[in-house]
XYZ file of C-alpha atoms in Angstrom:
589
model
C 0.000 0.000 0.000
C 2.516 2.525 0.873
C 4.322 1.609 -2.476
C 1.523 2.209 -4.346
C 0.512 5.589 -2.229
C 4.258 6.784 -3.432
C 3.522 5.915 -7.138
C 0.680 7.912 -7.140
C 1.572 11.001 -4.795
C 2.531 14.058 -6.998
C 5.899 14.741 -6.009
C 7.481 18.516 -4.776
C 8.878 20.765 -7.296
C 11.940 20.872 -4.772
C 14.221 24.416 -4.109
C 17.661 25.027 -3.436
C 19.234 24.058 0.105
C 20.813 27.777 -0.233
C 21.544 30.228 -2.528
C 25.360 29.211 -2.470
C 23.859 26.046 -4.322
C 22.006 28.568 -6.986
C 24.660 30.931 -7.475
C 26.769 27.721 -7.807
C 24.576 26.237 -10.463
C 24.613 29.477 -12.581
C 28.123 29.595 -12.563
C 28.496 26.195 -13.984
C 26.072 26.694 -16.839
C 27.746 30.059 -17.955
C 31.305 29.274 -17.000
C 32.490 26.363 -19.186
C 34.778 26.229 -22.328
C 34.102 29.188 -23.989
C 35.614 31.347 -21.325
C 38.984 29.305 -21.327
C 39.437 28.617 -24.980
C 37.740 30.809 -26.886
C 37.748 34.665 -25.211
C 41.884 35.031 -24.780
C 42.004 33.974 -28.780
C 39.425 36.127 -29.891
C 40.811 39.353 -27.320
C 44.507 38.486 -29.077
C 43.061 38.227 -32.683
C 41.137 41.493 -32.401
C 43.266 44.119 -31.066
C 44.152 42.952 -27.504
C 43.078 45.433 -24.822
C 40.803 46.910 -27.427
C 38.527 43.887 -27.663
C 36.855 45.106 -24.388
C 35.631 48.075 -26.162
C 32.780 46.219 -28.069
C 32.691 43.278 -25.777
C 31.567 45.745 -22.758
C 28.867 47.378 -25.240
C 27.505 44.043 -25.906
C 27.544 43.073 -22.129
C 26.015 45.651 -20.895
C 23.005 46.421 -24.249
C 22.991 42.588 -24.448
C 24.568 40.276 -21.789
C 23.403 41.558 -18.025
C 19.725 42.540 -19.895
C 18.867 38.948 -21.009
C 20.933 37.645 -18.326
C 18.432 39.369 -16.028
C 15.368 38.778 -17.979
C 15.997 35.120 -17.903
C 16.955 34.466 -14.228
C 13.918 36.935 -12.888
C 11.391 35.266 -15.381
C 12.207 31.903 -13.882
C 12.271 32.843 -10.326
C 9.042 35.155 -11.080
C 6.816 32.172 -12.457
C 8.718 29.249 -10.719
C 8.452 27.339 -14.376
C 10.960 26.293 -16.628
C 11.054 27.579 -19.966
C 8.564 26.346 -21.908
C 6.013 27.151 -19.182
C 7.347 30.486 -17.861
C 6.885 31.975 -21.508
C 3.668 30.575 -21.941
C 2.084 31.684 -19.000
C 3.652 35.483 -19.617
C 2.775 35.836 -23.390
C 0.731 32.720 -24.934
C 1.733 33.588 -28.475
C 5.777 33.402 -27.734
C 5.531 29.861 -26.096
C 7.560 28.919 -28.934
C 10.415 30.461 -26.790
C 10.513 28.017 -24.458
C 10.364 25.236 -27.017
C 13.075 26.657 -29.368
C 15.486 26.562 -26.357
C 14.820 23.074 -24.905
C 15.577 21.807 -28.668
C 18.412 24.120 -28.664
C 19.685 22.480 -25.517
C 19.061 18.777 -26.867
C 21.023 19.884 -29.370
C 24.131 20.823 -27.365
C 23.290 17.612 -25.382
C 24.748 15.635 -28.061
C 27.429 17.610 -29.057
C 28.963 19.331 -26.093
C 29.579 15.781 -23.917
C 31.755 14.721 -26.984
C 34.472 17.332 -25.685
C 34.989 15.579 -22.485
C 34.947 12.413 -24.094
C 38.260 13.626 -26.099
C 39.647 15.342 -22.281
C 38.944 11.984 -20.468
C 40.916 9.896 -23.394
C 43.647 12.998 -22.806
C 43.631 12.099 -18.970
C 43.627 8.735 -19.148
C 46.733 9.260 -21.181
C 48.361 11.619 -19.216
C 49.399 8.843 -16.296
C 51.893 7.325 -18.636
C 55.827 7.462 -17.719
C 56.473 10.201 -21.136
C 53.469 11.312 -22.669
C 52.799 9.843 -25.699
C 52.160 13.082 -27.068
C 55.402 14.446 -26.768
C 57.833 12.175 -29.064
C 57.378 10.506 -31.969
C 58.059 6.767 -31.402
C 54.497 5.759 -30.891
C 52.997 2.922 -33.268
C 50.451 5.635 -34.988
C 53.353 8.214 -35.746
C 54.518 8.584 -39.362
C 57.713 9.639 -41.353
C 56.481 12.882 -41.261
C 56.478 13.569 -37.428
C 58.686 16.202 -36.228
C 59.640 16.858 -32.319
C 59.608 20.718 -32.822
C 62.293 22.021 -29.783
C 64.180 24.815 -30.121
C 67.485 23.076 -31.180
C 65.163 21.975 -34.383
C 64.084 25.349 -35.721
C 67.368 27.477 -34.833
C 69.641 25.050 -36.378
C 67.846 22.831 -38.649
C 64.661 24.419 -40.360
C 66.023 24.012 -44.118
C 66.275 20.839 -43.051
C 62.270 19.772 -42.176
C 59.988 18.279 -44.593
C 57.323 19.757 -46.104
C 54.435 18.326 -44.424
C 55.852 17.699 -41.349
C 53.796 17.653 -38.180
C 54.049 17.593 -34.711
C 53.408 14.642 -32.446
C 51.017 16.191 -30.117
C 49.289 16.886 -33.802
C 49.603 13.109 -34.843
C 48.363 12.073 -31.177
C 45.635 13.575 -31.603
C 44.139 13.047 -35.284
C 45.604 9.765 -35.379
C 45.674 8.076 -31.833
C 42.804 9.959 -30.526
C 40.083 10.495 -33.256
C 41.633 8.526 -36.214
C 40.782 11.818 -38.785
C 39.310 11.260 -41.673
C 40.353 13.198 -44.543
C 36.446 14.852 -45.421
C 32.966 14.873 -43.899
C 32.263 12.244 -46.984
C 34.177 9.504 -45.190
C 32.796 8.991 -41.362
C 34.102 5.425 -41.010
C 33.193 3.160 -37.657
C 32.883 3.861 -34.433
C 36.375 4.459 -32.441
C 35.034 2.359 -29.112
C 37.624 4.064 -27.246
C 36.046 7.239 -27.443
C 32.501 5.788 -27.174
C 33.289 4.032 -24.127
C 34.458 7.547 -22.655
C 31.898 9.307 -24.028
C 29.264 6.229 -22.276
C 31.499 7.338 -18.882
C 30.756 10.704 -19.279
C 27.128 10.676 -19.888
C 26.847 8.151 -16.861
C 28.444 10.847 -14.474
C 26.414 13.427 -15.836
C 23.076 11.163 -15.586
C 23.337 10.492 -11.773
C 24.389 14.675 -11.300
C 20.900 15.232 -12.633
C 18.475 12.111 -11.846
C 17.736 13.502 -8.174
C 16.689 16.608 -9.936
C 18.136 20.127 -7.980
C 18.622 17.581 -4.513
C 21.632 15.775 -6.551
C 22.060 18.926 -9.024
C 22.774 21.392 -5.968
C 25.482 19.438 -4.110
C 27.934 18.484 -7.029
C 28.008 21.858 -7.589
C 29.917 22.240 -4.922
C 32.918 20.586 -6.608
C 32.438 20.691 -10.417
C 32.215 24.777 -10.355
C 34.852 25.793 -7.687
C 37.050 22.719 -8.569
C 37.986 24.367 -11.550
C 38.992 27.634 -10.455
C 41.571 25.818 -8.322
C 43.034 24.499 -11.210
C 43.322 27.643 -13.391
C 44.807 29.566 -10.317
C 47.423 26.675 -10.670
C 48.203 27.462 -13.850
C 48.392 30.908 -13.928
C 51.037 30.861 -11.103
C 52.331 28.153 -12.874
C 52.275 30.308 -16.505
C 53.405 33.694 -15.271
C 56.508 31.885 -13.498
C 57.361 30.495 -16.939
C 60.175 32.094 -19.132
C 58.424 33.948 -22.139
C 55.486 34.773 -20.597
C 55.766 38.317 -20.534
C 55.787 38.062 -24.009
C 53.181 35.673 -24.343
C 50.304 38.431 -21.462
C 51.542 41.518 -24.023
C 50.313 39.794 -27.119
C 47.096 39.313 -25.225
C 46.136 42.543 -23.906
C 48.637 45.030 -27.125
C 46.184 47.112 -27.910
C 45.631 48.191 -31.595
C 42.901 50.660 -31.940
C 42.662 50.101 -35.368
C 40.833 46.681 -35.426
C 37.866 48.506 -34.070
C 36.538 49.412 -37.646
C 36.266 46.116 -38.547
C 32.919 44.767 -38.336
C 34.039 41.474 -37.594
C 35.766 42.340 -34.317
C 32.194 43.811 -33.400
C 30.390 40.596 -34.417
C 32.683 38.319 -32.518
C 32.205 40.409 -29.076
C 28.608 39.828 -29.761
C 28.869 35.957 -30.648
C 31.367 35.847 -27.320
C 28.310 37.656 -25.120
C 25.669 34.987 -26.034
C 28.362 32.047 -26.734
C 29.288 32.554 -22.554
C 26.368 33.693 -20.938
C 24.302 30.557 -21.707
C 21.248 33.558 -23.113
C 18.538 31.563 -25.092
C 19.256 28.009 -23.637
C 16.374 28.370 -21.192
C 18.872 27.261 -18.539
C 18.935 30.552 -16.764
C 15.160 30.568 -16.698
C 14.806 26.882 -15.528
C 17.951 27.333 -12.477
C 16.315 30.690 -11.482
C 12.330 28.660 -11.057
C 14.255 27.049 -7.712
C 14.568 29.685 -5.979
C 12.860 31.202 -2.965
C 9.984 33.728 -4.124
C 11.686 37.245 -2.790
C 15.588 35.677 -3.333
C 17.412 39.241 -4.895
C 17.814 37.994 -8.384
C 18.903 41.536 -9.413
C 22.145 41.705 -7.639
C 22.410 38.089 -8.451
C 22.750 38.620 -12.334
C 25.189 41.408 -11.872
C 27.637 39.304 -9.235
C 27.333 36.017 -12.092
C 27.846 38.435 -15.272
C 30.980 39.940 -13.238
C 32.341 36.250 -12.341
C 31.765 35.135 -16.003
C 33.503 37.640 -17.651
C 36.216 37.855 -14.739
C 37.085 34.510 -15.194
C 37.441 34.580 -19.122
C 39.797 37.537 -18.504
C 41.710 35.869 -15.712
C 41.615 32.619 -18.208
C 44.179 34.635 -20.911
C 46.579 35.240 -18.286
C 46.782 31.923 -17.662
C 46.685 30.897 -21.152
C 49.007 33.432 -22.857
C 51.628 33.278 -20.884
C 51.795 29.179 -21.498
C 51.629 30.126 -24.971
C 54.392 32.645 -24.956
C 56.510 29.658 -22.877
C 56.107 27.610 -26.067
C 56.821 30.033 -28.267
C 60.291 31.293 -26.937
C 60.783 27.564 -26.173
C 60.435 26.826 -30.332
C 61.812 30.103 -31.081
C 58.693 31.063 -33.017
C 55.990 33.753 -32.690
C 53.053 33.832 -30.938
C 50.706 34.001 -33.562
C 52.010 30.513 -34.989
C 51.056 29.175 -31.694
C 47.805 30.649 -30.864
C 45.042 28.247 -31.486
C 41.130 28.780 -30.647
C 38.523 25.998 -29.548
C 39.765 22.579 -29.638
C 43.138 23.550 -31.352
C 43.701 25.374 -27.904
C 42.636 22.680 -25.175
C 43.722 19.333 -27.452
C 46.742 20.156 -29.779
C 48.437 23.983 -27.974
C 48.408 23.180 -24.757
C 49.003 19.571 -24.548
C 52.146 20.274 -26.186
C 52.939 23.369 -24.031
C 52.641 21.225 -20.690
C 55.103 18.371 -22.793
C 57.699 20.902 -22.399
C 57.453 21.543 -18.656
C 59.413 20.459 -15.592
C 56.756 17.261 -14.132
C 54.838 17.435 -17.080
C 52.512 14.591 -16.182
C 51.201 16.827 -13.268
C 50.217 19.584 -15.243
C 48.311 17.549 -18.337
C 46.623 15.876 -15.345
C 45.801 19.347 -13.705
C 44.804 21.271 -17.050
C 42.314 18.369 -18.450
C 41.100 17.597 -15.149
C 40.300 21.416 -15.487
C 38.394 21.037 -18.626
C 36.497 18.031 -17.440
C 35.075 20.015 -14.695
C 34.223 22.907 -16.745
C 32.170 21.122 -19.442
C 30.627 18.721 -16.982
C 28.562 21.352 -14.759
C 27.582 22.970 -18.198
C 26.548 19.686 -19.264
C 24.581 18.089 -16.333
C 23.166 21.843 -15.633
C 21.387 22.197 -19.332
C 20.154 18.590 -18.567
C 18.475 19.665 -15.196
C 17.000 22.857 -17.413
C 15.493 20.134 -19.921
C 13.859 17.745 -17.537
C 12.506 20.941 -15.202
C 10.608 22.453 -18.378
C 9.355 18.829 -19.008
C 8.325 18.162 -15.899
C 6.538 21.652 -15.121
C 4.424 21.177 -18.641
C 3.621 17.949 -17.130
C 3.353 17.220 -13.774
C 0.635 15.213 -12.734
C 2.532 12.724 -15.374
C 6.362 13.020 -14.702
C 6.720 13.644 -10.748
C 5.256 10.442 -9.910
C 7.408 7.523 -8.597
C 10.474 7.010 -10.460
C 9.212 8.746 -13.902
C 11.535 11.413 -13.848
C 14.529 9.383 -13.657
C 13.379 6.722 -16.466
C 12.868 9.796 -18.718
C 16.172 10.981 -17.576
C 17.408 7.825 -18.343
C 15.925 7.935 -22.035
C 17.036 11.025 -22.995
C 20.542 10.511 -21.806
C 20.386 7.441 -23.934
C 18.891 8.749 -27.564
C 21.442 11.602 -26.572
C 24.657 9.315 -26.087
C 23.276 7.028 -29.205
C 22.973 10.286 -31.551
C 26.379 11.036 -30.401
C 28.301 8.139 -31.214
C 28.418 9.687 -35.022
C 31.155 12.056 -33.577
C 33.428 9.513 -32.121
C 33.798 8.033 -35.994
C 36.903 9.348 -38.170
C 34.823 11.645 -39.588
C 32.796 12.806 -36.117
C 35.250 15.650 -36.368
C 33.784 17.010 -39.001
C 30.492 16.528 -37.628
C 30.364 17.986 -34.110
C 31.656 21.444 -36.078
C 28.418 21.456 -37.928
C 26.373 20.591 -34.382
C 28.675 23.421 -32.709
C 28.416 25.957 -36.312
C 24.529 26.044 -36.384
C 22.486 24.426 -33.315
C 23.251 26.497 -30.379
C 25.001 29.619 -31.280
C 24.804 32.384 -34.377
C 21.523 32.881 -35.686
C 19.733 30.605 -33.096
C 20.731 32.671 -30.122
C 20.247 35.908 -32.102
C 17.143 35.343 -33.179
C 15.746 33.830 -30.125
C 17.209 37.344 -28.302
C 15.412 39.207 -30.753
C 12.422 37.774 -29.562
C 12.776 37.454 -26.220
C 13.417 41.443 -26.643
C 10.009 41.629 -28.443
C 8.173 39.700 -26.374
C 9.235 41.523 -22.679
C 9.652 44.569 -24.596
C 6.585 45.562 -26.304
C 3.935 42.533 -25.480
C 4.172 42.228 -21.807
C 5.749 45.301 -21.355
C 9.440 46.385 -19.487
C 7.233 48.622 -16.814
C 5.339 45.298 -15.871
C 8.169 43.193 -15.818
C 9.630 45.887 -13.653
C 6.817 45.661 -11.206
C 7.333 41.761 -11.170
C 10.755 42.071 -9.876
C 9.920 44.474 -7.590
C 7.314 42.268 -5.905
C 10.161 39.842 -4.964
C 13.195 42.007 -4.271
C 11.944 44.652 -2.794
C 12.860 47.478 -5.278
C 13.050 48.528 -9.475
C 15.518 47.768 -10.994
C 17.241 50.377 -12.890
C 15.498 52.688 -15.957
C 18.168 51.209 -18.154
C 16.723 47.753 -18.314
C 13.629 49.165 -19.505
C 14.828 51.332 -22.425
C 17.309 48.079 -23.457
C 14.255 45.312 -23.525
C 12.431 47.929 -25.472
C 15.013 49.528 -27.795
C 18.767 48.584 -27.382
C 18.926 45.111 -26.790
C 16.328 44.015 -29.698
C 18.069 47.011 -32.056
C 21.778 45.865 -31.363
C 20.541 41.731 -31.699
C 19.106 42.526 -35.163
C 22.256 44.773 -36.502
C 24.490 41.869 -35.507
C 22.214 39.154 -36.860
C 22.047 40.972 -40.597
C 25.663 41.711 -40.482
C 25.711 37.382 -39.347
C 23.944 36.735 -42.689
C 25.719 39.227 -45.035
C 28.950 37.964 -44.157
C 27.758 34.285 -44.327
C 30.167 31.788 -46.016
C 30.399 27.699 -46.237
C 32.270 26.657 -42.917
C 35.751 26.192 -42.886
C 36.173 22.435 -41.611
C 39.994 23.084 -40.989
C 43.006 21.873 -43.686
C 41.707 23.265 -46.330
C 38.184 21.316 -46.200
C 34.680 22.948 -46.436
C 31.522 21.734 -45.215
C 29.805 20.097 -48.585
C 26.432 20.807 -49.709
C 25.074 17.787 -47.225
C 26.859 19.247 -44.181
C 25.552 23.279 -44.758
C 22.066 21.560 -45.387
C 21.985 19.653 -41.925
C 23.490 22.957 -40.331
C 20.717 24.729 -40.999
C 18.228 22.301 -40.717
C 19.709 22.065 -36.990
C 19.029 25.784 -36.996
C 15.400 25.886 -38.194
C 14.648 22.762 -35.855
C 14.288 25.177 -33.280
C 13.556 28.501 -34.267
C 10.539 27.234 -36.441
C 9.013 26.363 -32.718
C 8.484 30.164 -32.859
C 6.072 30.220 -35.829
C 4.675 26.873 -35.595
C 3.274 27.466 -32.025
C 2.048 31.098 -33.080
C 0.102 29.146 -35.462
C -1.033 26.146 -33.306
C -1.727 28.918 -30.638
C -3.722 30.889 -33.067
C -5.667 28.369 -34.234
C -6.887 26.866 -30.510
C -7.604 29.901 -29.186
C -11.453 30.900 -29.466
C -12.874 33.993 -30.949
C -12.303 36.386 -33.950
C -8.566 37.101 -35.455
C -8.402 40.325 -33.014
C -9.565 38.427 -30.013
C -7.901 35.665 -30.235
C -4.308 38.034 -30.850
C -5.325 39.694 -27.798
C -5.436 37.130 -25.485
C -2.555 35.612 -26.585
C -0.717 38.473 -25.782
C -2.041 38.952 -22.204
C -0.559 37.070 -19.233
C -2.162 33.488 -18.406
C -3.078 34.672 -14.461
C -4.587 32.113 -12.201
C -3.579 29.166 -14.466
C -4.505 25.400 -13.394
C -0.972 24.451 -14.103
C 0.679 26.916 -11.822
C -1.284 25.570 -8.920
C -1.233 22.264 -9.623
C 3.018 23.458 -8.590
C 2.679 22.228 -4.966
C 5.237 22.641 -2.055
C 7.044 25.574 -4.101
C 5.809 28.768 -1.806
C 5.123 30.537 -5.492
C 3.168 33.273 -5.481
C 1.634 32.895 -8.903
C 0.236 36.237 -9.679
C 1.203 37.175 -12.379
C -1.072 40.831 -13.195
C -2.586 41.955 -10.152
C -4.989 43.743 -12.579
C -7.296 40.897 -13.239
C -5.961 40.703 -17.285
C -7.718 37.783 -19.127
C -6.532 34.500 -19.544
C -5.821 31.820 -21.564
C -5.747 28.669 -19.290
C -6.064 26.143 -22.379
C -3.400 27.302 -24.242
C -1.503 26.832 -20.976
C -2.364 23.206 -19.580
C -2.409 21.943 -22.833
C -3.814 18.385 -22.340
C -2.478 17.991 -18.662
C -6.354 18.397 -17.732
């Protein structure tokens, strides 16, 4: 009896323990990857200390806006995503949708990257690192140890096409490289079998929902800023790292009239702040009713882009090590994405005193970063699944057998990127799914939606009703004009400038590859229309009427009651606006 009492009780939403566990959570989502391998190459590449010039514009017209939008919507509405959007403006449900496919995509893709750092660890407890010489079975003729003694005394000497081991390690030992998209080959089990590790980690993080989610916060977002304090007093102790910190932060005020400096701050913005995933919205639903989710967003956007700054440091200066060490210059060393973390700095920490130590450190390091990003967006897609419905998922042991199939379909989808050509592959997934014209458009009309449907003042009220106090004017006039104005500018300038992606060695994505790109793109943002259009259609009355109600807050809805143990308070207009309850509970009643 008391088996089958617990199979049918409805289960609590569940909150944070603390806000140390939220702020923790937040951290992890928006502080991953991106911050250590991708800002220091893009500040270097467009005009060092310069590059904060357009990158603080964007923060502060784009970043700390949505940033704020996002976590106060959540923690407003205690939803997820889907729900939170449809119970504050009917007609832009699609929001909510277009993220949670958004973050299925990156599901797939992102885990892949700690699948190629765990292979890199495992590695790293040998006696020499088989990345670091070339008398390994997979090596060719063609591999060259590249020390100093090489290029100052013998560079007339080197082949043509000859390559580094750490470079041979890691297209030959590690993903077996095919030469084009066209030729994906088998599965490499050795990567599947870490990838299958990974996503079994990252499964029990998440099947307790925010109980399990809250406490390995704890370690997986602090454990990494141990390790990149490490290395920085590791780096700047290195000889050549002067050199290495003034290539980062040389100014050159020139770059700043090229339009493509501009559009990578922008892409960086979105890229780090996790903006459009409907994480934000889905972490901020667990918190207490009146927690101050204003000062909140402006500690989290300080740590994020504190960290990425802190993160060059600590990368440059390894790279000017290497540089002085091969008696080359920086730019010949300076790699972005997984150039940096699987091919530069492998072979950087080769050429250290205990170098063992320090691979183990650094990919231990990126292990931790991707995994909290990782498990977190999971936790965002089972909390919008489980708000839209309830009475269905939080019964028993539901939520962890959906858990459990999703983490599955995920892992199976994925195993095309541990084949020869996965390579190839998880650029495409990483091009088009989650980033560029997904997360600008979905800005656009988050803008839109806040902005001129349900309208900043009200939204201001909202937040006020939980804090305490308004937030400032300036968030008003940016969901309104700036933020919506600046999205569109850089999203036109995204699709003027478009050309086939660069796969790397001279190989572009084929007709088949662009094709699934963008059909990865329009998988989600079509949610927006297609809901406008299913919403349209089931809601009663004339054209006008029906418009109008869709665009008025769903107050007093069944589903945000049927939200029990929470403390919520659920009002959403205090006015008594109309609502639209069956567009809401769809057919969980």
């Amino acid at each position: 009896m008391a088996m089958e009492k617990g199979e049918t009780q409805l289960q609590e939403r569940g909150q944070w323990a603390s806000k140390a566990e939220f702020l923790l959570a937040v951290a992890g989502q928006i502080i991953g990857l991106g911050n250590v391998w991708r800002f220091p190459y893009l500040c270097y590449k467009n005009g060092g200390g310069v590059f904060f010039v357009p990158y603080l514009l964007f923060l502060v017209l784009c970043g700390v806006p949505l940033f704020l939008l996002e976590t106060s919507l959540g923690q407003f509405t205690c939803l997820g995503g889907v729900s939170a959007w449809r119970s504050i403006c009917p007609l832009f449900g699609g929001l909510g949708y277009a993220s949670q496919i958004m973050i299925l995509h990156g599901c797939v893709y992102y885990i892949v990257i700690l699948a190629w750092a765990f292979f890199f660890l495992c590695s790293s407890f040998q006696s020499v690192l088989p990345w670091s010489h070339c008398n390994n079975t997979w090596n060719t003729e063609d591999c060259v140890e590249f020390d100093r003694h090489n290029l100052t005394t013998n560079t007339s000497g080197l082949m043509e096409n000859a390559t580094s081991p750490v470079m041979q390690f890691w297209e030959k030992e590690v993903l077996k490289l095919s030469p084009s998209p066209d030729q994906l080959g088998s599965v490499n089990w050795r990567l599947a079998l870490c990838l299958l590790l990974v996503w079994v980690v990252c499964y029990f993080c998440v099947w307790k929902g925010v109980k399990s989610t809250g406490k390995v916060v704890y370690l997986t977002a602090t454990f990494p800023y141990v390790m990149l304090f490490v290395l920085l007093v590791r780096g700047v102790s290195l000889p050549g790292a002067s050199t290495g910190i003034i290539y980062y932060l040389k100014p050159n005020a020139t770059r700043l009239s090229d339009p493509q400096v501009w559009m990578d701050a922008g892409t960086q913005i979105f890229f780090s702040y996790g903006i459009c995933l409907g994480s934000l919205t889905a972490l901020g639903s667990y918190n207490r009713y009146n927690n101050d989710c204003y000062k909140d967003s402006f500690l989290l956007c300080l740590l994020n882009s504190g960290t990425s700054f802190m993160a060059g440091f600590a990368i440059f200066s390894v790279l000017g090590f290497m540089a002085e060490e091969q008696g080359v210059k920086i730019s010949e060393v300076a790699q972005s994405g997984p150039g940096l973390a699987f091919i530069a700095f492998p072979r950087a920490v080769s050429m250290m005193p205990l170098p063992q130590l320090w691979a183990v450190c650094f990919f231990l390091m990126i292990i931790m970063l991707g995994l909290d990003t990782q498990f977190v967006s999971l936790e965002a897609l089972m909390t919008s699944v489980s708000d839209l419905y309830p009475t269905l998922i939080r019964r028993g042991h539901r939520r962890e057998l959906l858990l459990l199939l999703i983490c599955t379909i995920c892992f199976l989808v994925g195993l095309v990127m541990v084949t020869p050509g996965g390579l190839y592959i998880f650029q495409i997934y990483d091009h088009f799914s989650c980033s560029g014209a997904s997360l600008l458009l979905l800005s656009i009309f988050q803008s839109l939606a806040v902005g001129w449907v349900y309208g900043p003042e009200r939204f201001c009220e909202n937040i006020r009703s939980m804090i305490g106090y308004y937030p400032s004017p300036v968030f008003r006039l940016c969901w309104r004009y700036l933020t919506p104005t600046v999205c569109i500018a850089t999203f036109v300038f995204s699709l003027v400038s478009w050309a086939p992606l660069d796969l790397g060695k001279g190989v572009v994505a084929p007709g088949w590859a662009t094709a699934l790109g963008w059909l990865l793109t329009f998988s989600s943002v079509s949610m927006l229309p297609l809901w406008a259009l299913y919403a349209l259609i089931n809601t009663p009355g004339s054209f006008t009427q029906r418009l109008r109600r869709l665009c008025q807050p769903a107050a007093d809805s069944p589903l945000a009651r049927k939200h029990v143990g929470n403390g919520c308070d659920m009002t959403l207009d205090p006015r008594g606006y109309p609502t639209s309850e069956k567009l809401l509970v769809g057919s969980i009643i």
